[in-house]
mmCIF file of C-alpha atoms in Angstrom:
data_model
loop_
_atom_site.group_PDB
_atom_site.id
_atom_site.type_symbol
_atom_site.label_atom_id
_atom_site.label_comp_id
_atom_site.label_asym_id
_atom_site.label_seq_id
_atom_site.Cartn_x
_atom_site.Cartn_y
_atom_site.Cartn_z
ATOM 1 C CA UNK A 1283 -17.366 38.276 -15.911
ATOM 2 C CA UNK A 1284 -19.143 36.413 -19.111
ATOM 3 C CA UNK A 1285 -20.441 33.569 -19.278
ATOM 4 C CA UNK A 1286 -17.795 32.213 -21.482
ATOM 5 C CA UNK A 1287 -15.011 33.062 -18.960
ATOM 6 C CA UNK A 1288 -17.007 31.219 -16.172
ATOM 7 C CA UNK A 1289 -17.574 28.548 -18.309
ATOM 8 C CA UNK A 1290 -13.653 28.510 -19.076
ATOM 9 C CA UNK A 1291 -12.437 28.955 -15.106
ATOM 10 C CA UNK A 1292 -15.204 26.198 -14.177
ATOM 11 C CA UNK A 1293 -13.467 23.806 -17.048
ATOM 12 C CA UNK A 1294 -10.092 24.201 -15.878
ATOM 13 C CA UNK A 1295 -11.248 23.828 -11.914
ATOM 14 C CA UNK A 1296 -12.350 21.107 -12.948
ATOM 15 C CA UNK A 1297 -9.168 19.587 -14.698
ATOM 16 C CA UNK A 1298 -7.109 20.776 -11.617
ATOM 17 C CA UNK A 1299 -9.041 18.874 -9.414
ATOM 18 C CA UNK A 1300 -9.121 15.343 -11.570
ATOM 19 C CA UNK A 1301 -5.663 15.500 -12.326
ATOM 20 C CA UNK A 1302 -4.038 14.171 -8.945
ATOM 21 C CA UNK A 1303 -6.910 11.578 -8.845
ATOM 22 C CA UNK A 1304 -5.699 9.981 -12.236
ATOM 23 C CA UNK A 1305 -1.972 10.307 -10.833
ATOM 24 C CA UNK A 1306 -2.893 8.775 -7.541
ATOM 25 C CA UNK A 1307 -4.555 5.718 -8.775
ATOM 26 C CA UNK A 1308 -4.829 2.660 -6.634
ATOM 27 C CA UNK A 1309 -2.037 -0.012 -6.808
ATOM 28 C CA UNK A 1310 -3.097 -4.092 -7.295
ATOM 29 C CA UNK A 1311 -2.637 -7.278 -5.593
ATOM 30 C CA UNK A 1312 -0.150 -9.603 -7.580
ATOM 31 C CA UNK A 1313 1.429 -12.954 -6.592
ATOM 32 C CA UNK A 1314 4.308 -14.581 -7.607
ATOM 33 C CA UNK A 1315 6.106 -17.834 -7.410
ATOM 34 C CA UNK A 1316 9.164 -18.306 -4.641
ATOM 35 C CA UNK A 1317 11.791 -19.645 -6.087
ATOM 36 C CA UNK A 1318 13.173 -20.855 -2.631
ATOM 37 C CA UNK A 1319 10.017 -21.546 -0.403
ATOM 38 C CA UNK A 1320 11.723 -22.451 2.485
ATOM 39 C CA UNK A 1321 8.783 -23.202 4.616
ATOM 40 C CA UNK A 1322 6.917 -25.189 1.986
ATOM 41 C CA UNK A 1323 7.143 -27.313 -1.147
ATOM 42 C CA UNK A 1324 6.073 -24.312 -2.785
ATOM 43 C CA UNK A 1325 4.942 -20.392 -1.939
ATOM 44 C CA UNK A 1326 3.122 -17.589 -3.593
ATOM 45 C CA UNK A 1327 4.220 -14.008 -2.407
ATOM 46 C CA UNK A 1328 2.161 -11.352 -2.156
ATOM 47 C CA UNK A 1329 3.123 -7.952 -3.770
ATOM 48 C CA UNK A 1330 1.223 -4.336 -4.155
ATOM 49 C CA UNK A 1331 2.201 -3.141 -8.096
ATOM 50 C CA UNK A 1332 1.853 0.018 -8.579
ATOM 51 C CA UNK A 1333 2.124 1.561 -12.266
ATOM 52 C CA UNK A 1334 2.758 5.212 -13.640
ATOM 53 C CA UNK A 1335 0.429 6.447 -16.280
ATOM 54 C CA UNK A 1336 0.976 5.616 -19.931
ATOM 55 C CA UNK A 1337 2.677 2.824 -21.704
ATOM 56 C CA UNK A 1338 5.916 2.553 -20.880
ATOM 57 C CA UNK A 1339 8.584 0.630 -20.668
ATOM 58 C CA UNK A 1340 9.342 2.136 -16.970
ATOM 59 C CA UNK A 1341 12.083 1.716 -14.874
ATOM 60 C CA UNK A 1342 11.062 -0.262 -11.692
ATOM 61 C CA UNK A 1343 11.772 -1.052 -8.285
ATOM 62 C CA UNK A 1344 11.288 -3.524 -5.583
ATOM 63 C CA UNK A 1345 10.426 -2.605 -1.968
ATOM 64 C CA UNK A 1346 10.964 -5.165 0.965
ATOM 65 C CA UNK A 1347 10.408 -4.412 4.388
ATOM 66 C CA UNK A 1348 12.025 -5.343 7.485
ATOM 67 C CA UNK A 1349 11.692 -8.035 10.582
ATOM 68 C CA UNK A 1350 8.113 -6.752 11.293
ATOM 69 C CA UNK A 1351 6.886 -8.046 7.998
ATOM 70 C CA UNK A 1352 3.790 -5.601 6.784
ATOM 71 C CA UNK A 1353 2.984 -4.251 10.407
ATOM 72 C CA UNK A 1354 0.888 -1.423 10.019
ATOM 73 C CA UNK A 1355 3.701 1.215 10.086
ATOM 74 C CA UNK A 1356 5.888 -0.801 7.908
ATOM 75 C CA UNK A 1357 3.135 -1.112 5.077
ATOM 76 C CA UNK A 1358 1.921 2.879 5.586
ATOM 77 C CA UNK A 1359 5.542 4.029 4.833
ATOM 78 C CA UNK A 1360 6.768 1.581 1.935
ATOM 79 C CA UNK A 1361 3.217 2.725 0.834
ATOM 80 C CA UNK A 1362 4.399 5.996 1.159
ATOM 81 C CA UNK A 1363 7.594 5.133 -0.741
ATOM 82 C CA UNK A 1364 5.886 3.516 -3.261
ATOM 83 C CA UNK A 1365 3.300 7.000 -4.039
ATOM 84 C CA UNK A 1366 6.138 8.938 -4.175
ATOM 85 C CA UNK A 1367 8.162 6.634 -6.787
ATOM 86 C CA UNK A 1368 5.145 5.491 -8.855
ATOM 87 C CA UNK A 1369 4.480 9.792 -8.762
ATOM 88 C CA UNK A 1370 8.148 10.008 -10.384
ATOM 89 C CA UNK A 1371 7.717 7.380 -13.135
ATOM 90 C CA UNK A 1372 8.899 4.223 -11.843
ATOM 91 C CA UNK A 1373 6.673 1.200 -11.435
ATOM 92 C CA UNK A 1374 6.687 0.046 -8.009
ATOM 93 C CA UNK A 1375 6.110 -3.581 -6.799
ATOM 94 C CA UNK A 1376 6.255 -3.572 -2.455
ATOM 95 C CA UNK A 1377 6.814 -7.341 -2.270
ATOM 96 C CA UNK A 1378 5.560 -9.199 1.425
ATOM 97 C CA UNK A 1379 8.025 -11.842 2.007
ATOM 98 C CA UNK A 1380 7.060 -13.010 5.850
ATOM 99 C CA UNK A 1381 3.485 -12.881 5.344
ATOM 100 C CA UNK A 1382 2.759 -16.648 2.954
ATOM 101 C CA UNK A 1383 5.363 -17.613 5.206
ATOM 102 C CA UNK A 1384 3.753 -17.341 8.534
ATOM 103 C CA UNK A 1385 6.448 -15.257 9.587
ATOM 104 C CA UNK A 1386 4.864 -11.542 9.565
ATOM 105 C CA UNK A 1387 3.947 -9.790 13.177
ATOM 106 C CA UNK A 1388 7.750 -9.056 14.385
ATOM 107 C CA UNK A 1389 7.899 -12.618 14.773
ATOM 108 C CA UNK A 1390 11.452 -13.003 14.016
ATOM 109 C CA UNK A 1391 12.520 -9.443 15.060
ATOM 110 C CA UNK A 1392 13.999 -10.625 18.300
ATOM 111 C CA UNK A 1393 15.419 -14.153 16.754
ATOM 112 C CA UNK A 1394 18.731 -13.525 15.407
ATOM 113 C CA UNK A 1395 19.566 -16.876 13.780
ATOM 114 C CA UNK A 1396 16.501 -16.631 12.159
ATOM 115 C CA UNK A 1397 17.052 -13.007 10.887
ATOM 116 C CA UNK A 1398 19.982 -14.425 9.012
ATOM 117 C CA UNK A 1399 18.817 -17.396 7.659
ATOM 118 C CA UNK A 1400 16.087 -14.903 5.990
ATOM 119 C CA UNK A 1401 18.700 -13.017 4.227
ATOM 120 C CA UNK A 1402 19.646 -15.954 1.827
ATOM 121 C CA UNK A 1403 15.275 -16.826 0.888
ATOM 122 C CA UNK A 1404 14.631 -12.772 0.680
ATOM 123 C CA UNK A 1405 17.811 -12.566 -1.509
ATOM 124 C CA UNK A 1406 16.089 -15.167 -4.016
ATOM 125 C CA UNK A 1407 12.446 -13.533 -3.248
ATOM 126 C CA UNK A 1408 14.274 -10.297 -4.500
ATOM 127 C CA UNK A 1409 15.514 -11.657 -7.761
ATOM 128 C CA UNK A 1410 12.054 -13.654 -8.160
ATOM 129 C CA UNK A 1411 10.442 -10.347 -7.742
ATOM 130 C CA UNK A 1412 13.001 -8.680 -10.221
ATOM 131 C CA UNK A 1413 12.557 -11.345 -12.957
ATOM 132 C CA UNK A 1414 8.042 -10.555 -12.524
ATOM 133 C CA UNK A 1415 9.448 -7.154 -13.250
ATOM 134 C CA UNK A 1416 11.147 -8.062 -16.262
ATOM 135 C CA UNK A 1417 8.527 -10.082 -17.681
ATOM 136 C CA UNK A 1418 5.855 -7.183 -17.433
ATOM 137 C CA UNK A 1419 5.917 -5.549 -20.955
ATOM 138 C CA UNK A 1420 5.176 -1.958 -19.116
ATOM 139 C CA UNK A 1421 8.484 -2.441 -17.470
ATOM 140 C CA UNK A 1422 12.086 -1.563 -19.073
ATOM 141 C CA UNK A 1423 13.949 -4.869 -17.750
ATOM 142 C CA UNK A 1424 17.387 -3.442 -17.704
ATOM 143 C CA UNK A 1425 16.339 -1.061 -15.200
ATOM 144 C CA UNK A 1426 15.069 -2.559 -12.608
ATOM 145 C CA UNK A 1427 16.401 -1.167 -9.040
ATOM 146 C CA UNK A 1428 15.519 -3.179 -5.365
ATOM 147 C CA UNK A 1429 15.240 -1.084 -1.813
ATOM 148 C CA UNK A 1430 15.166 -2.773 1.664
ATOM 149 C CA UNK A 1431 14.432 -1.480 5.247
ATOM 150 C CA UNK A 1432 16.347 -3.261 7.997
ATOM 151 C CA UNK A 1433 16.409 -6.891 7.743
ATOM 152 C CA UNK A 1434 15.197 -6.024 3.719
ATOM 153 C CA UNK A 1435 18.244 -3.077 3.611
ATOM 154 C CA UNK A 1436 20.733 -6.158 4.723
ATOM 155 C CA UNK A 1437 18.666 -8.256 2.227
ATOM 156 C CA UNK A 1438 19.322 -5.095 -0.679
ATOM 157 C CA UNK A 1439 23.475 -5.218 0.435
ATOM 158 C CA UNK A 1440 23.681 -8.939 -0.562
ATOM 159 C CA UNK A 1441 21.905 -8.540 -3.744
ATOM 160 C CA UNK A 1442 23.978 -5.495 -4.951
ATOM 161 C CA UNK A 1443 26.730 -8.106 -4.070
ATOM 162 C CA UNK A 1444 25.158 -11.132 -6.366
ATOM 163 C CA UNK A 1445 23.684 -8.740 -9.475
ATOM 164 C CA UNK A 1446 25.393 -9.106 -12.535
ATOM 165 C CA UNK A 1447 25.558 -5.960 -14.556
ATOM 166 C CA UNK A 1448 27.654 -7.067 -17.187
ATOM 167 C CA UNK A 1449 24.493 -9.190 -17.961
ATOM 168 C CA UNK A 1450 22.738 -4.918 -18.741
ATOM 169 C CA UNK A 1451 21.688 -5.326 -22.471
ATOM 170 C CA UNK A 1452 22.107 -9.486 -23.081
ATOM 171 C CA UNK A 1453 18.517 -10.248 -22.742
ATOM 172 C CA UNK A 1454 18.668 -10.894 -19.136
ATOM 173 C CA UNK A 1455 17.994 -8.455 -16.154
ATOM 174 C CA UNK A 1456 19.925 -7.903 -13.248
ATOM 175 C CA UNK A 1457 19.644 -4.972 -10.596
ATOM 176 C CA UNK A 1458 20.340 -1.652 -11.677
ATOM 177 C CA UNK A 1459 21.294 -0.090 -8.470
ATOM 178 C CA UNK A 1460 20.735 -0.955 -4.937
ATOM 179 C CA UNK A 1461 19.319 1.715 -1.969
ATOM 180 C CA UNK A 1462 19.514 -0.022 1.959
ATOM 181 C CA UNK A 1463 17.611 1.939 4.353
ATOM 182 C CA UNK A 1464 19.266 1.238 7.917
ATOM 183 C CA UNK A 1465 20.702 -1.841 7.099
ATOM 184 C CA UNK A 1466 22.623 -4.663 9.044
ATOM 185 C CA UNK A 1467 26.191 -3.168 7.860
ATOM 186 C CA UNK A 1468 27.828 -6.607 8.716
ATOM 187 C CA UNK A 1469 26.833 -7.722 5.874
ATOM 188 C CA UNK A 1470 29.485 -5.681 4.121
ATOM 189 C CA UNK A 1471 32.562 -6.640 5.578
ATOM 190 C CA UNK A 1472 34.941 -5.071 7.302
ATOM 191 C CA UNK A 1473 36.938 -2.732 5.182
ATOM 192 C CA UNK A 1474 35.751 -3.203 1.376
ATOM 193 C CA UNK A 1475 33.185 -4.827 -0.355
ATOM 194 C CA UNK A 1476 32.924 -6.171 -3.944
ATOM 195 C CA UNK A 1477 29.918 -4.571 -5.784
ATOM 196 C CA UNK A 1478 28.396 -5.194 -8.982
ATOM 197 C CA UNK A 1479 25.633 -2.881 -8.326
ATOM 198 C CA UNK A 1480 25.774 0.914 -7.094
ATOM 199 C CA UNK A 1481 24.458 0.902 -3.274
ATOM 200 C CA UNK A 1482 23.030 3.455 -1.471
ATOM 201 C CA UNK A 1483 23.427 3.128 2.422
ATOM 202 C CA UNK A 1484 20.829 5.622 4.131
ATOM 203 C CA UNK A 1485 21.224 5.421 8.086
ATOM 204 C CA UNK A 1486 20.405 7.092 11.405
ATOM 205 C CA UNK A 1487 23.182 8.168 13.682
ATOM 206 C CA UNK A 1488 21.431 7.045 16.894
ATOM 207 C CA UNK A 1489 20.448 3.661 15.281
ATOM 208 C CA UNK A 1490 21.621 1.278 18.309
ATOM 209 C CA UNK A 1491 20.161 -1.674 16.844
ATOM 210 C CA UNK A 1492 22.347 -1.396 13.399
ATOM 211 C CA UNK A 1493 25.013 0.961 14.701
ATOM 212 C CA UNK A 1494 25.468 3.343 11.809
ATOM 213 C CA UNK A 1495 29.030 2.687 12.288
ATOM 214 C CA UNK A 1496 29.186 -0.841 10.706
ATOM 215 C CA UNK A 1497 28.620 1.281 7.169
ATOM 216 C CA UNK A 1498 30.883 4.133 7.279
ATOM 217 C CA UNK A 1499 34.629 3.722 6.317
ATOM 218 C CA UNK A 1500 34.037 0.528 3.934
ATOM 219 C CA UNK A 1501 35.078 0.773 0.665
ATOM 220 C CA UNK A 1502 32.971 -0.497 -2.326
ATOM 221 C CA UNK A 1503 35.278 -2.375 -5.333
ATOM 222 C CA UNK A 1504 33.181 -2.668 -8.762
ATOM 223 C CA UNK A 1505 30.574 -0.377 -8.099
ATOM 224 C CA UNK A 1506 30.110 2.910 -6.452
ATOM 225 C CA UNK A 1507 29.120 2.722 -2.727
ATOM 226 C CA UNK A 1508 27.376 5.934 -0.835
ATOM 227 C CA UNK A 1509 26.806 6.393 2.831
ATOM 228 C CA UNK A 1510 24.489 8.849 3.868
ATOM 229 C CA UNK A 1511 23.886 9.058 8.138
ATOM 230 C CA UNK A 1512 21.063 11.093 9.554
ATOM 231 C CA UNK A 1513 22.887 12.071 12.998
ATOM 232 C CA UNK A 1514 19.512 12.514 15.006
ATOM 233 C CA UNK A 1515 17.428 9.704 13.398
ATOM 234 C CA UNK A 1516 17.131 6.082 14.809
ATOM 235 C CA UNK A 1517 16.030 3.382 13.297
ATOM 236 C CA UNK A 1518 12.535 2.950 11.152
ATOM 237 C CA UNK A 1519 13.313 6.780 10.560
ATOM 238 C CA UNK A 1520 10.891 6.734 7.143
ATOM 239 C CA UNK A 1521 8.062 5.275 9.355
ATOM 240 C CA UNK A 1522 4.982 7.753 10.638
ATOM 241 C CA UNK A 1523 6.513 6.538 14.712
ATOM 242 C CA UNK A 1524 6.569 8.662 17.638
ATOM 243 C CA UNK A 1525 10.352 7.592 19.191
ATOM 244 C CA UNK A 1526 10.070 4.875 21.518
ATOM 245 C CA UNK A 1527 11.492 1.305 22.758
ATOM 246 C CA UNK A 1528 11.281 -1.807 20.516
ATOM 247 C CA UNK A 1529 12.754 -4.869 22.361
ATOM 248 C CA UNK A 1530 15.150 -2.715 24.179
ATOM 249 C CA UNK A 1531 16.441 -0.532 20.760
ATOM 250 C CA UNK A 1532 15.202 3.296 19.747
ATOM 251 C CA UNK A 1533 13.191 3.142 17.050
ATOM 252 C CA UNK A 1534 10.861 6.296 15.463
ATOM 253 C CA UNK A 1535 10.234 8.945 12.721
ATOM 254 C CA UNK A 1536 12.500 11.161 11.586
ATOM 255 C CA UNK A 1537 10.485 13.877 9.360
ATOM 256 C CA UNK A 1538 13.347 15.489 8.111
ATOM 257 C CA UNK A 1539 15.353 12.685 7.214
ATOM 258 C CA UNK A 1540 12.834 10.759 5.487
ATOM 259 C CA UNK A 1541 12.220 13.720 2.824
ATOM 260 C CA UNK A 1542 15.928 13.986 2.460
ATOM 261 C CA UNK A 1543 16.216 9.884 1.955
ATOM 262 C CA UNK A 1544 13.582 9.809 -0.214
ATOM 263 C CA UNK A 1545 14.651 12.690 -2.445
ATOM 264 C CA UNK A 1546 18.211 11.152 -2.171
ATOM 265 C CA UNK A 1547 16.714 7.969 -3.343
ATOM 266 C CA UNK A 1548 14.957 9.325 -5.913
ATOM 267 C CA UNK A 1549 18.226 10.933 -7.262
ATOM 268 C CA UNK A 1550 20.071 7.821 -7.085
ATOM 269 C CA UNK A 1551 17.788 5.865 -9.170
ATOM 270 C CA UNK A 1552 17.295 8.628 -11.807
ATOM 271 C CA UNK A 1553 21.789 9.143 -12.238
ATOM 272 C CA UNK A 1554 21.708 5.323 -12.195
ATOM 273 C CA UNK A 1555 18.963 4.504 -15.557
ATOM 274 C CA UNK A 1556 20.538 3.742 -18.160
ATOM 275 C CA UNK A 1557 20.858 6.499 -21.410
ATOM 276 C CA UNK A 1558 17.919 5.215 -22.718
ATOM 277 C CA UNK A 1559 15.253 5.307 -20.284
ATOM 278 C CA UNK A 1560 16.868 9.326 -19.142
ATOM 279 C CA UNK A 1561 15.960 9.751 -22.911
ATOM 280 C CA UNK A 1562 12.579 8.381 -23.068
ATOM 281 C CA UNK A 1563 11.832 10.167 -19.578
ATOM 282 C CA UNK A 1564 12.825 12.985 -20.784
ATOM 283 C CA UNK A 1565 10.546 12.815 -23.612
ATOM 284 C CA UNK A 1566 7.676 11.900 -21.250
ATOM 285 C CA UNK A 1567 8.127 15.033 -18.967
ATOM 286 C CA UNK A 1568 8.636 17.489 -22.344
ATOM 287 C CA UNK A 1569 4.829 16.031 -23.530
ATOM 288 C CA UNK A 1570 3.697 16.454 -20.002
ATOM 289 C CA UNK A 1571 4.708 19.628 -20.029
ATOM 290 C CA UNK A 1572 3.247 20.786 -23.493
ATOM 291 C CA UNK A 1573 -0.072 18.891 -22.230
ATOM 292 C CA UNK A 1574 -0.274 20.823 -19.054
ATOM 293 C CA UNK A 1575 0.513 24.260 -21.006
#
């Protein structure tokens, strides 16, 4: 072999091994103000942003994480989560909502009045975080999608409830679809629920802390509802757990079903953009493409 054609194989060894460095790049601490402190006069939440290459305007999402706060687990997998989206072109922000309020730990995983009480500050800590979203110029505001675990999946089910997509293209942004990863189900009702977001349920069938049940057979009005259950998984499925007791209740990884969910999600979010960001993605993947060839 020449010294040209080394030269050449050594050049693009060396391309192949910088590229997943520059797709892989770190996120950054942000804060943002809490429109309903609830323990305070007022509260900054933390969030990890995490952007795509390029300029933009992205679609987004927010992440929000269950009754344990950012436990260890919890913040490895939305990290996870958040890789995998930022890896797929959205920007990602994985928003702490217990932590400024002294509530992180599993403090409140046990307290059930206090679980519920959450669900009305996270709902307006999920909109806060949607509006940073939609004032970053990187981000395409009318696409801006929210995921929940637990306590943050039940959180995810009342916002798809309170978003306003009629609102899509007035100069105001509102959720563009919803995902609730083994959610508290009660908070859709019995039979039917009024949507005005698309929702995503993704459970596991031996969940016995939010029986999977609670979410299958409901009927969403307004906007498309989907119920996906993982019959072997239990609850925190999409967390690196061996299976094991939590205050009485299975909890555990589910390999398997966290690929699935998170190709599912992925999937979701993409049929959900609107026309124009599928057009401008497009458009992104057909230069990467021609770069990379």
């Amino acid at each position: 072999m020449n010294d040209k054609r080394i030269l050449r194989r050594l050049a693009l060894c060396a391309a192949l091994f910088l590229l997943p460095i520059a797709s892989q790049a770190s996120s950054r601490t942000v804060q943002l103000q809490a429109s309903d402190p609830h323990t305070a006069r007022s509260l900054l939440l933390n969030a990890e942003l995490y952007r795509p290459e390029g300029s933009g305007p992205f679609p987004a999402i927010v992440l929000m994480h269950g009754c344990g706060g950012w436990q260890p687990a919890v913040r490895d997998g939305l990290r996870t989560h958040a890789e995998f989206l930022r890896d797929s072109g959205f920007v990602v922000l994985n928003l702490d909502s217990f932590g400024p309020r002294q509530y992180g730990g599993g403090k409140l995983c046990s307290n059930n009045p206090a679980l519920y009480r959450a669900l009305s500050y996270r709902t307006s800590d999920a909109f806060d975080a949607m509006r940073y979203l939609a004032g970053q110029d990187f981000v395409a505001a009318d696409n801006i999608f929210l995921m929940g675990q637990s306590n943050g999946g039940a959180v995810a089910i009342r916002a798809a409830k309170e978003s306003a997509p009629q609102r899509y293209g007035n100069g105001e942004a509102a959720f563009r679809g919803v995902v609730a990863y083994y959610p508290w189900c009660g908070e859709l009702g019995r039979s039917r629920v009024s949507l005005s977001a698309p929702l995503l349920i993704l459970a596991g069938g031996r969940d016995n802390w939010v029986p999977a049940s609670e979410c299958q057979g409901v009927r969403g009005e307004g906007a498309p509802l989907e119920v996906k259950v993982y019959p072997n998984a239990a609850h925190s499925f999409d967390l690196r757990l061996p299976p094991q007791s939590f205050q009485g209740k299975l909890i555990g990884g589910d390999p398997a079903a966290t690929l699935d969910s998170r190709d599912r999600m992925l999937r979701f979010l993409l049929g959900n953009l609107t026309q124009e960001q599928q057009l401008a993605r497009a458009a992104r993947n057909g230069r990467n493409v021609a770069l990379a060839n």
